[in-house]
């Protein structure tokens, strides 16, 4: 179910499972930041090694968090409910206004009573049809669709990078401290230090593998202009495939370093005003 303000440009899915998963994601990011800064880097904060790695850890955590928030709070490309009209009202002017061509088959979603453009699918969690819907991700409490896919890709990228970076720091710290029986390695007791670092290693391995797979699958889908649902259903491509770099720019915007910035919004896709939420 959507937030009551969604029709005024705001977007938030009121799904209990999704909200719990999103909060848990924030907790995992904060936990990784805490262990790296307060346990692993604390004895080295007066050195270049400590300061540099502190800055990198905070930067990656910030980029991952912003990417997650923007994925969660950005309309993925929802079609307004009840946009379908009766056959009597389906005039040629109305059809052209929606962006359809004369003689083109028009589909109506029986669940949300909207006119479904090509490549749109209905999400049972969001209760809406989503343009170029890839999948619904509970970890970001939202669908991944045409208008927020960039932020989801960046989220998986920065989480994977953060996990690998934390694994390197945690691994080197663990073996270095093991030589001194974890004495004076952190402000915490040796037992607490071991538990905190081991859980970070477990978290890093698990989510590094998961997010790297998700990142690779997303890039593959964008590169080949085929969403996850279309791949799963083995849908025949009825759309005109574009050049692969054009597919990338459709998601991330014009070629620039801003592809890597979750603060930058890619240009809006051209769409009929009938499809504006």
Coordinates of C-alpha atoms in Angstrom, one line a residue:
X1 CA 0.0 0.0 0.0
X2 CA 1.3 3.5 -0.8
X3 CA 1.7 6.4 1.5
X4 CA -1.3 8.7 1.2
X5 CA 1.0 11.5 -0.1
X6 CA 2.2 9.4 -3.1
X7 CA -0.2 11.2 -5.4
X8 CA 1.6 14.5 -4.5
X9 CA 5.0 13.4 -5.7
X10 CA 6.0 11.4 -2.5
X11 CA 6.5 7.7 -2.6
X12 CA 6.7 5.1 0.2
X13 CA 5.4 1.6 0.4
X14 CA 3.6 0.6 3.6
X15 CA 4.7 -3.0 3.7
X16 CA 5.6 -4.5 7.1
X17 CA 8.1 -7.0 5.7
X18 CA 9.7 -4.4 3.5
X19 CA 10.0 -1.8 6.3
X20 CA 11.6 -4.4 8.6
X21 CA 14.1 -5.4 5.9
X22 CA 14.9 -1.8 5.1
X23 CA 15.5 -1.0 8.8
X24 CA 17.6 -4.2 9.1
X25 CA 19.7 -3.0 6.1
X26 CA 20.4 0.3 7.8
X27 CA 21.4 -1.6 11.0
X28 CA 23.9 -3.8 9.1
X29 CA 25.5 -0.7 7.5
X30 CA 25.8 1.0 10.8
X31 CA 27.2 -2.1 12.4
X32 CA 29.9 -2.4 9.8
X33 CA 30.8 1.3 10.2
X34 CA 30.9 0.9 14.0
X35 CA 33.2 -2.2 14.0
X36 CA 35.6 -0.8 11.4
X37 CA 35.9 2.7 13.1
X38 CA 35.5 1.9 16.8
X39 CA 37.3 -1.5 16.8
X40 CA 39.6 -2.0 13.8
X41 CA 40.8 1.6 13.1
X42 CA 40.6 3.1 16.6
X43 CA 44.2 2.4 17.6
X44 CA 45.4 3.9 14.3
X45 CA 43.3 7.1 14.1
X46 CA 46.4 9.3 14.6
X47 CA 48.2 7.8 11.5
X48 CA 47.7 8.3 7.8
X49 CA 46.6 4.6 7.6
X50 CA 43.8 5.2 10.1
X51 CA 42.6 8.6 8.7
X52 CA 42.6 7.4 5.1
X53 CA 40.6 4.2 5.8
X54 CA 38.3 6.1 8.1
X55 CA 37.4 8.5 5.3
X56 CA 37.0 5.6 2.8
X57 CA 34.7 3.7 5.2
X58 CA 32.5 6.7 5.9
X59 CA 32.3 7.6 2.2
X60 CA 31.3 4.1 1.1
X61 CA 28.7 4.0 4.0
X62 CA 27.3 7.4 3.0
X63 CA 27.0 6.4 -0.7
X64 CA 25.4 3.1 0.1
X65 CA 22.9 4.7 2.5
X66 CA 21.9 7.5 0.1
X67 CA 21.5 5.0 -2.8
X68 CA 19.3 2.8 -0.5
X69 CA 17.1 5.8 0.5
X70 CA 16.7 7.1 -3.0
X71 CA 15.8 3.6 -4.3
X72 CA 13.2 3.3 -1.5
X73 CA 11.6 6.7 -1.9
X74 CA 11.7 7.1 -5.7
X75 CA 8.6 6.3 -7.7
X76 CA 9.9 3.3 -9.8
X77 CA 7.5 4.2 -12.7
X78 CA 4.0 3.5 -11.4
X79 CA 1.0 3.8 -13.7
X80 CA -1.9 5.7 -12.1
X81 CA -4.8 3.6 -10.9
X82 CA -8.1 3.7 -12.7
X83 CA -6.5 5.3 -15.8
X84 CA -8.5 2.9 -18.0
X85 CA -11.7 4.3 -19.5
X86 CA -14.7 2.6 -21.2
X87 CA -14.6 1.7 -24.8
X88 CA -17.0 4.5 -25.6
X89 CA -14.5 7.1 -24.2
X90 CA -11.6 5.6 -26.1
X91 CA -11.4 8.2 -28.8
X92 CA -8.5 8.6 -31.2
X93 CA -7.4 11.8 -29.4
X94 CA -7.4 9.9 -26.1
X95 CA -5.3 7.1 -27.6
X96 CA -2.8 9.5 -29.1
X97 CA -2.6 11.4 -25.8
X98 CA -1.6 8.2 -24.1
X99 CA 1.2 7.6 -26.6
X100 CA -0.3 4.6 -28.4
X101 CA -0.3 4.2 -32.2
X102 CA -3.4 3.7 -34.2
X103 CA -4.4 0.1 -34.4
X104 CA -2.1 -0.9 -31.4
X105 CA -3.5 -3.3 -28.9
X106 CA -4.2 -1.6 -25.6
X107 CA -4.2 -3.7 -22.4
X108 CA -6.0 -3.0 -19.2
X109 CA -4.8 -4.3 -15.9
X110 CA -7.6 -6.1 -14.1
X111 CA -6.0 -5.6 -10.7
X112 CA -5.5 -1.8 -10.6
X113 CA -7.6 -0.8 -13.6
X114 CA -4.9 1.1 -15.4
X115 CA -3.9 1.2 -19.1
X116 CA -0.7 -0.9 -19.3
X117 CA 2.0 0.3 -21.6
X118 CA 4.4 -2.1 -23.2
X119 CA 6.8 -3.8 -20.7
X120 CA 4.8 -2.8 -17.6
X121 CA 4.0 -5.4 -15.0
X122 CA 1.7 -5.4 -11.9
X123 CA 3.4 -5.6 -8.5
X124 CA 1.3 -7.4 -5.9
X125 CA 3.1 -5.6 -3.0
X126 CA 3.0 -2.0 -4.4
X127 CA -0.5 -2.7 -5.8
X128 CA 0.5 -0.8 -9.0
X129 CA 1.7 -1.5 -12.5
X130 CA 5.3 -0.5 -12.9
X131 CA 7.0 0.5 -16.1
X132 CA 9.9 -1.9 -17.0
X133 CA 9.6 -3.6 -13.6
X134 CA 12.6 -5.7 -12.9
X135 CA 11.5 -7.1 -9.5
X136 CA 10.2 -6.1 -6.1
X137 CA 13.1 -6.0 -3.5
X138 CA 12.1 -6.1 0.2
X139 CA 15.6 -4.9 1.2
X140 CA 14.8 -1.5 -0.3
X141 CA 11.0 -1.8 0.3
X142 CA 10.2 -0.9 -3.3
X143 CA 10.0 -2.2 -6.8
X144 CA 13.0 -1.7 -9.1
X145 CA 11.7 -0.1 -12.2
X146 CA 12.4 2.4 -15.0
X147 CA 12.9 5.4 -12.7
X148 CA 14.9 4.1 -9.8
X149 CA 17.0 1.3 -11.3
X150 CA 20.1 3.5 -11.2
X151 CA 19.9 4.0 -7.5
X152 CA 19.4 0.2 -6.9
X153 CA 22.4 -0.6 -9.1
X154 CA 24.5 1.9 -7.1
X155 CA 23.2 0.5 -3.9
X156 CA 24.4 -3.0 -4.8
X157 CA 27.7 -1.6 -6.0
X158 CA 28.5 0.4 -2.9
X159 CA 27.4 -2.4 -0.5
X160 CA 29.6 -4.9 -2.3
X161 CA 32.5 -2.5 -2.3
X162 CA 32.0 -1.7 1.4
X163 CA 31.8 -5.4 2.2
X164 CA 35.1 -6.1 0.4
X165 CA 36.8 -3.1 1.9
X166 CA 35.6 -4.2 5.4
X167 CA 36.8 -7.7 4.8
X168 CA 40.3 -6.6 3.9
X169 CA 40.5 -4.4 7.0
X170 CA 38.9 -7.0 9.3
X171 CA 41.1 -9.8 8.0
X172 CA 44.4 -8.0 8.4
X173 CA 43.4 -6.7 11.8
X174 CA 42.3 -10.1 13.0
X175 CA 45.6 -11.8 12.1
X176 CA 47.6 -8.9 13.4
X177 CA 45.8 -9.0 16.7
X178 CA 45.9 -12.7 17.0
X179 CA 49.7 -12.5 17.4
X180 CA 49.2 -10.5 20.6
X181 CA 46.2 -12.5 21.9
X182 CA 44.0 -9.5 21.1
X183 CA 45.6 -7.4 23.8
X184 CA 45.4 -3.6 23.3
X185 CA 43.9 -4.1 19.8
X186 CA 40.8 -2.1 20.5
X187 CA 39.0 -0.3 23.3
X188 CA 37.0 -3.5 24.0
X189 CA 38.0 -6.7 25.7
X190 CA 39.7 -9.4 23.7
X191 CA 36.5 -11.6 23.8
X192 CA 34.3 -8.7 22.6
X193 CA 36.8 -7.8 19.9
X194 CA 36.9 -11.3 18.5
X195 CA 33.0 -11.6 18.4
X196 CA 32.6 -8.2 16.8
X197 CA 35.2 -8.8 14.1
X198 CA 34.1 -12.4 13.4
X199 CA 30.5 -11.2 12.9
X200 CA 31.7 -8.5 10.6
X201 CA 33.7 -11.1 8.6
X202 CA 30.5 -13.2 8.3
X203 CA 28.4 -10.3 7.3
X204 CA 31.0 -9.1 4.8
X205 CA 31.3 -12.5 3.0
X206 CA 27.5 -13.1 2.9
X207 CA 26.5 -9.7 1.6
X208 CA 29.5 -9.2 -0.7
X209 CA 28.5 -12.4 -2.6
X210 CA 24.8 -11.5 -2.6
X211 CA 25.3 -7.9 -3.8
X212 CA 27.9 -8.7 -6.4
X213 CA 25.5 -11.2 -7.9
X214 CA 22.7 -8.7 -7.9
X215 CA 25.0 -6.0 -9.4
X216 CA 26.1 -8.3 -12.2
X217 CA 22.6 -9.4 -13.0
X218 CA 21.4 -5.8 -13.1
X219 CA 24.2 -4.7 -15.4
X220 CA 23.5 -7.7 -17.7
X221 CA 19.8 -6.9 -17.8
X222 CA 20.4 -3.2 -18.6
X223 CA 23.1 -4.1 -21.2
X224 CA 20.7 -6.4 -23.0
X225 CA 17.6 -4.3 -22.5
X226 CA 15.7 -7.1 -20.7
X227 CA 14.2 -6.9 -17.2
X228 CA 14.4 -9.6 -14.7
X229 CA 10.7 -10.5 -15.1
X230 CA 11.1 -10.6 -18.9
X231 CA 14.0 -13.0 -18.5
X232 CA 12.1 -15.1 -16.0
X233 CA 9.0 -15.3 -18.2
X234 CA 11.1 -15.7 -21.3
X235 CA 9.0 -13.0 -23.0
X236 CA 9.6 -12.4 -26.6
X237 CA 11.1 -9.0 -27.4
X238 CA 8.3 -7.0 -29.1
X239 CA 10.2 -3.8 -28.5
X240 CA 13.0 -2.4 -30.6
X241 CA 16.3 -3.1 -29.0
X242 CA 18.7 -0.2 -28.8
X243 CA 22.5 0.0 -28.8
X244 CA 23.9 -1.4 -25.6
X245 CA 25.5 1.8 -24.5
X246 CA 22.3 3.6 -25.2
X247 CA 20.6 1.2 -22.8
X248 CA 23.1 2.2 -20.1
X249 CA 22.5 5.9 -20.7
X250 CA 18.7 5.3 -20.5
X251 CA 19.2 4.2 -16.9
X252 CA 22.2 6.3 -15.7
X253 CA 21.8 9.4 -17.8
X254 CA 24.4 11.0 -20.1
X255 CA 27.9 9.6 -20.0
X256 CA 29.8 11.2 -17.1
X257 CA 31.3 10.5 -13.7
X258 CA 27.8 11.3 -12.3
X259 CA 26.8 7.7 -13.2
X260 CA 28.4 6.8 -9.9
X261 CA 26.6 9.5 -7.9
X262 CA 23.3 8.6 -6.0
X263 CA 22.9 12.4 -5.5
X264 CA 22.4 12.9 -9.2
X265 CA 19.1 12.2 -10.9
X266 CA 19.3 10.9 -14.4
X267 CA 17.1 12.6 -17.0
X268 CA 13.5 11.8 -16.8
X269 CA 12.2 9.3 -19.4
X270 CA 9.7 10.8 -21.8
X271 CA 6.2 9.5 -21.1
X272 CA 2.6 10.5 -21.7
X273 CA 1.0 12.8 -19.1
X274 CA -1.6 10.0 -18.7
X275 CA 1.2 8.0 -17.1
X276 CA 2.3 10.6 -14.6
X277 CA 1.5 9.7 -11.0

